[in-house]
């Protein structure tokens, strides 16, 4: 019997792009079903990550029109990683395999066929890997690549040029449920689950509409999370720097004593100030890195829920006897002016 596939798609303020890509996802699902690769019970599962625009209304509308579209809504915006996790956990017991993919059309939807085929070949995780990133800006490309190298050098197992486009079997998800951390960096966590895995290359495209939600500061935040959630190499590095600086200062002390005995002391306040500043700087950076880890421990000990689902499609009309007003929450979109009224004034 063919497996049930759930395509998990996080969406945050994507009213512009969803009407374009939802049809593409459905076409791909039909293609996969038609070829007999997946079961007709397969679904497209949108995760609305607490959008402020009409994203949820669009998702609900799609679900009403076609039963293969379903959706869940997070009670507030919690970020891409948490949205993907919410979707995967929702799909875990309903599907045999899941594929997570962004909703903006940047990841090549047709790579799903190769991913499912790899699952048939016995792989439990299939990573979508960007074979070319010409469509990404030069800055994003180079920083991303250097970051992967940095992670590797710190002993974090990441798949080069893989983001969050991946096939994961429900078997892996059952085990993944045991990874209880609150600071999520999914692309670094799945390799830790183990099982047989492989990669499928695809070409990264430009966004079909709307704009990226990853500002520089959010990207840096995710990058920092990736390092500090999966590696303690920076703390070791601090110890290493501390030892080196102490050794140098020890040699300096011996040198100062020798110079003093030889009676050749030189006024050297400038060099001393530089050294003080340098060591002071290193100490502050070290404290910052340590603080980052302590902050992580603090968040992990709280063990707050990583996602909270407030709505599901198909349930939005009637809840506890109350009519759901989320449909009315936003005013209807302003109709586009076909022609500017001419100024006769
Ligand atoms: N996204 C999300 N929550 C957020 C930010 C983004 O669910 O807080 C979704 C977004 O709708 C998209 C995916 O995550 O489907 C990737 O985001 P985006 O395309 O903005 O990132 P980029 O591709 O530029 O790195
Ligand atoms: Mg994108």
XYZ file of C-alpha atoms and ligand atoms in Angstrom:
371
model
C 0.000 0.000 0.000
C 1.347 3.454 -0.829
C 2.319 5.703 2.077
C 0.327 8.685 3.306
C 2.291 11.887 2.749
C 1.746 15.141 4.627
C 3.342 18.216 3.088
C 3.980 20.577 6.001
C 4.116 24.241 5.026
C 4.828 27.049 7.539
C 3.238 30.379 6.606
C 3.671 33.746 8.219
C 1.989 36.766 6.653
C 1.904 35.093 3.267
C -1.382 36.391 1.842
C 0.415 37.458 -1.334
C 2.147 34.206 -2.097
C -0.318 31.556 -0.852
C -2.853 32.016 -3.659
C 0.003 31.439 -6.120
C 1.720 28.462 -4.517
C -1.234 26.532 -3.013
C -2.255 25.399 -6.506
C 1.316 24.312 -7.230
C 1.394 22.183 -4.072
C -1.918 20.563 -4.988
C -0.688 19.822 -8.519
C 2.409 18.150 -7.112
C 0.296 16.131 -4.686
C -1.886 14.989 -7.592
C 1.209 14.079 -9.581
C 2.564 11.997 -6.719
C -0.801 10.325 -6.143
C -1.308 9.751 -9.881
C 2.048 8.011 -10.218
C 1.039 5.683 -7.385
C 3.898 6.872 -5.170
C 1.630 8.080 -2.380
C -1.819 7.315 -1.033
C -4.924 9.312 -1.941
C -5.266 10.102 1.778
C -2.223 12.379 1.564
C -2.681 15.996 2.615
C -1.225 19.474 2.387
C -0.925 20.850 5.915
C -0.469 24.592 6.294
C 0.784 25.935 9.598
C -0.216 29.540 10.095
C 2.441 30.936 12.406
C 0.221 33.598 13.985
C -0.061 35.735 10.860
C -1.480 39.240 11.110
C -2.786 39.354 7.570
C -5.395 37.201 5.786
C -3.234 34.054 5.689
C -5.549 32.051 7.974
C -8.622 33.114 6.042
C -6.950 31.931 2.828
C -6.010 28.595 4.411
C -9.546 28.079 5.755
C -10.955 28.917 2.324
C -8.660 26.391 0.633
C -9.655 23.700 3.154
C -13.338 24.358 2.489
C -12.804 24.054 -1.264
C -10.645 20.925 -1.313
C -10.414 18.312 1.433
C -6.750 17.703 0.613
C -5.885 21.102 2.119
C -5.824 21.270 5.898
C -4.401 23.797 8.296
C -3.520 24.546 11.868
C -2.979 27.948 13.376
C -0.556 28.889 16.098
C -1.888 31.059 18.905
C 0.853 33.602 18.121
C 3.962 34.002 16.035
C 6.698 31.738 17.345
C 9.081 31.599 14.432
C 9.696 29.370 11.466
C 11.366 26.496 13.343
C 8.529 26.176 15.865
C 5.937 26.365 13.084
C 7.610 23.508 11.212
C 7.790 21.468 14.423
C 4.081 22.086 15.144
C 3.206 20.826 11.670
C 5.427 17.773 11.895
C 4.004 16.784 15.282
C 0.473 17.278 13.967
C 1.254 15.009 11.004
C 3.243 12.428 12.972
C 0.419 10.030 13.755
C -1.566 10.620 10.586
C 1.146 10.214 7.968
C 3.796 7.679 7.004
C 6.030 10.371 5.566
C 6.194 14.158 5.848
C 7.881 16.748 3.680
C 8.446 20.213 5.112
C 8.784 23.049 2.618
C 8.506 26.866 2.653
C 5.367 28.313 1.174
C 7.003 30.923 -1.046
C 7.916 28.739 -4.024
C 11.666 29.149 -3.482
C 12.240 25.436 -3.038
C 11.676 23.322 -6.147
C 8.427 21.444 -5.511
C 9.274 18.783 -8.094
C 12.185 17.494 -5.992
C 9.496 15.766 -3.898
C 9.312 12.904 -6.391
C 12.994 12.101 -5.932
C 12.559 12.449 -2.163
C 9.714 9.937 -2.042
C 11.695 7.581 -4.307
C 14.615 7.788 -1.880
C 12.212 6.819 0.913
C 11.176 3.785 -1.148
C 14.890 2.956 -1.363
C 14.991 2.726 2.421
C 15.969 6.235 3.552
C 14.121 7.622 6.558
C 15.333 11.212 6.138
C 15.910 12.895 2.769
C 17.538 16.336 2.811
C 16.756 18.792 0.037
C 20.070 20.407 -0.826
C 20.452 23.575 -2.862
C 22.630 22.731 -5.820
C 22.792 26.336 -6.983
C 22.101 29.467 -5.028
C 22.558 32.100 -7.736
C 19.092 33.467 -6.926
C 20.157 34.243 -3.353
C 22.046 37.478 -2.829
C 25.856 37.310 -2.801
C 25.816 38.287 0.882
C 23.336 35.551 1.866
C 25.222 32.943 -0.193
C 28.654 33.638 1.237
C 27.544 34.135 4.835
C 25.470 30.931 4.702
C 28.372 28.911 3.297
C 30.890 30.254 5.829
C 28.379 29.500 8.567
C 28.062 25.848 7.505
C 31.860 25.585 7.588
C 31.978 27.170 11.044
C 29.343 24.728 12.340
C 31.259 21.787 10.894
C 34.495 22.982 12.507
C 32.681 23.039 15.858
C 31.645 19.446 15.472
C 27.990 20.124 14.575
C 26.723 17.683 11.995
C 24.873 19.694 9.367
C 24.091 18.939 5.765
C 25.784 21.544 3.574
C 23.329 23.932 1.856
C 20.280 22.244 3.351
C 17.630 24.417 4.989
C 14.275 23.011 6.029
C 13.104 21.285 2.861
C 13.241 17.637 3.872
C 11.388 14.372 3.926
C 11.105 12.725 7.343
C 9.361 9.430 7.976
C 6.924 9.071 10.862
C 9.306 6.526 12.376
C 11.943 9.240 12.728
C 9.331 11.678 14.046
C 8.352 9.231 16.795
C 11.964 9.300 17.985
C 12.304 13.016 17.353
C 9.509 13.671 19.821
C 12.003 12.749 22.537
C 14.177 15.755 21.648
C 12.585 18.124 24.112
C 14.689 21.252 23.643
C 13.029 24.629 23.394
C 15.776 26.264 21.314
C 15.167 24.721 17.942
C 17.572 24.374 15.054
C 15.889 21.563 13.161
C 18.476 21.141 10.416
C 21.096 20.399 13.048
C 18.808 18.206 15.169
C 17.550 15.709 12.577
C 21.027 14.329 11.801
C 21.252 13.496 15.527
C 18.266 11.144 15.286
C 20.252 8.881 12.999
C 18.661 6.343 10.599
C 19.531 6.046 6.938
C 19.476 9.360 5.106
C 20.387 10.879 1.773
C 20.208 14.195 -0.093
C 18.327 15.320 -3.160
C 19.675 18.384 -5.027
C 17.395 21.146 -6.272
C 17.717 24.680 -7.549
C 16.746 27.483 -5.246
C 14.422 30.019 -6.902
C 13.375 33.529 -6.050
C 10.324 34.179 -3.901
C 7.174 34.260 -6.053
C 5.691 37.161 -4.093
C 5.902 38.899 -0.745
C 9.157 39.416 1.073
C 11.539 37.418 3.246
C 10.842 37.390 6.992
C 14.437 36.730 7.839
C 15.954 40.115 8.561
C 19.678 40.263 9.270
C 19.087 40.218 13.039
C 16.711 37.204 12.791
C 19.230 35.385 10.617
C 21.993 36.112 13.125
C 19.684 34.895 15.900
C 19.069 31.586 14.136
C 22.784 31.256 13.378
C 23.661 31.847 17.037
C 20.979 29.389 18.149
C 22.442 26.811 15.792
C 25.855 27.061 17.385
C 24.862 27.368 21.021
C 22.133 24.710 20.876
C 24.350 22.076 19.358
C 27.909 22.760 20.408
C 29.959 23.822 23.431
C 32.993 24.530 21.247
C 32.824 28.319 21.948
C 33.181 27.676 25.698
C 36.198 25.462 25.024
C 37.584 28.174 22.752
C 37.299 30.637 25.619
C 39.270 28.292 27.868
C 41.879 27.997 25.104
C 42.143 31.772 24.668
C 42.322 32.197 28.452
C 45.203 29.733 28.695
C 47.076 31.322 25.781
C 46.698 34.840 27.170
C 47.853 33.668 30.628
C 50.916 32.000 29.103
C 51.795 35.156 27.191
C 51.396 37.310 30.299
C 53.515 34.848 32.280
C 56.310 35.199 29.705
C 55.776 38.978 29.906
C 56.248 38.952 33.670
C 59.513 37.023 33.367
C 60.668 39.428 30.692
C 59.752 42.428 32.894
C 61.721 40.995 35.821
C 64.764 40.346 33.615
C 64.599 43.876 32.206
C 64.222 45.276 35.734
C 67.295 43.352 36.954
C 69.266 44.574 33.956
C 68.162 48.113 34.867
C 66.655 48.883 31.463
C 63.034 49.675 32.334
C 61.304 51.716 29.628
C 58.207 53.873 30.035
C 55.560 51.837 28.234
C 52.134 53.033 29.286
C 50.740 52.918 25.746
C 51.554 49.248 25.212
C 50.273 48.434 28.696
C 46.960 50.190 28.001
C 46.576 48.231 24.772
C 47.146 44.959 26.569
C 44.678 45.849 29.326
C 42.035 46.796 26.777
C 42.680 43.610 24.808
C 42.364 41.375 27.844
C 39.343 43.331 29.094
C 37.685 42.838 25.701
C 38.345 39.119 25.707
C 36.895 38.848 29.206
C 33.725 40.667 28.232
C 33.247 38.554 25.094
C 33.826 35.426 27.173
C 31.233 36.534 29.699
C 28.821 37.193 26.835
C 29.285 33.716 25.389
C 28.912 32.120 28.815
C 25.815 34.244 29.401
C 24.385 33.008 26.122
C 24.679 29.413 27.292
C 23.299 30.217 30.740
C 20.372 31.957 29.048
C 19.756 28.809 27.026
C 19.831 26.660 30.165
C 17.370 29.091 31.774
C 14.952 28.802 28.851
C 15.319 25.021 28.691
C 14.618 24.571 32.413
C 11.374 26.502 32.019
C 10.396 23.920 29.391
C 7.655 26.097 27.963
C 5.538 24.590 25.199
C 7.199 24.989 21.852
C 3.946 25.633 20.042
C 0.295 26.152 20.910
C -2.337 25.382 18.306
C -5.337 27.669 18.578
C -7.348 26.628 15.510
C -7.723 23.826 13.039
C -9.433 24.018 9.683
C -12.848 22.396 9.724
C -13.386 23.479 13.321
C -13.396 27.207 12.895
C -17.146 27.721 12.469
C -18.394 26.314 15.719
C -16.345 26.092 18.920
C -17.956 25.296 22.265
C -21.224 26.456 20.807
C -19.676 29.823 20.018
C -19.433 31.108 16.519
C -15.841 31.694 15.589
C -15.337 35.292 14.608
C -11.823 34.831 13.204
C -13.323 34.948 9.733
C -14.630 38.421 10.476
C -11.543 39.564 12.321
C -10.074 41.383 9.396
C -11.808 43.705 7.016
C -12.124 42.377 3.472
C -9.198 43.329 1.246
C -9.528 46.690 -0.392
C -10.436 46.124 -4.041
C -7.656 47.271 -6.284
C -8.353 50.462 -8.137
C -8.419 49.564 -11.793
C -8.013 53.145 -12.881
C -6.925 56.124 -10.894
C -9.736 58.716 -10.726
C -8.627 61.645 -12.782
C -7.953 64.874 -11.051
C -10.252 67.474 -12.486
C -9.392 70.069 -9.901
N 7.901 31.707 8.486
C 7.185 31.315 9.609
N 7.301 32.055 10.749
C 8.123 33.154 10.835
C 8.879 33.512 9.689
C 8.760 32.757 8.536
O 6.437 30.337 9.571
O 8.170 33.770 11.898
C 7.772 30.901 7.240
C 7.503 31.703 5.980
O 6.127 31.916 5.778
C 8.114 30.820 4.895
C 9.278 30.161 5.616
O 9.012 30.282 7.009
O 7.226 29.810 4.462
C 10.621 30.764 5.266
O 10.573 32.159 5.490
P 11.163 33.215 4.448
O 10.806 32.819 3.059
O 10.714 34.566 4.889
O 12.721 33.048 4.686
P 13.921 33.012 3.595
O 13.506 32.036 2.534
O 14.046 34.385 3.077
O 15.110 32.563 4.362
Mg 11.822 32.072 1.457
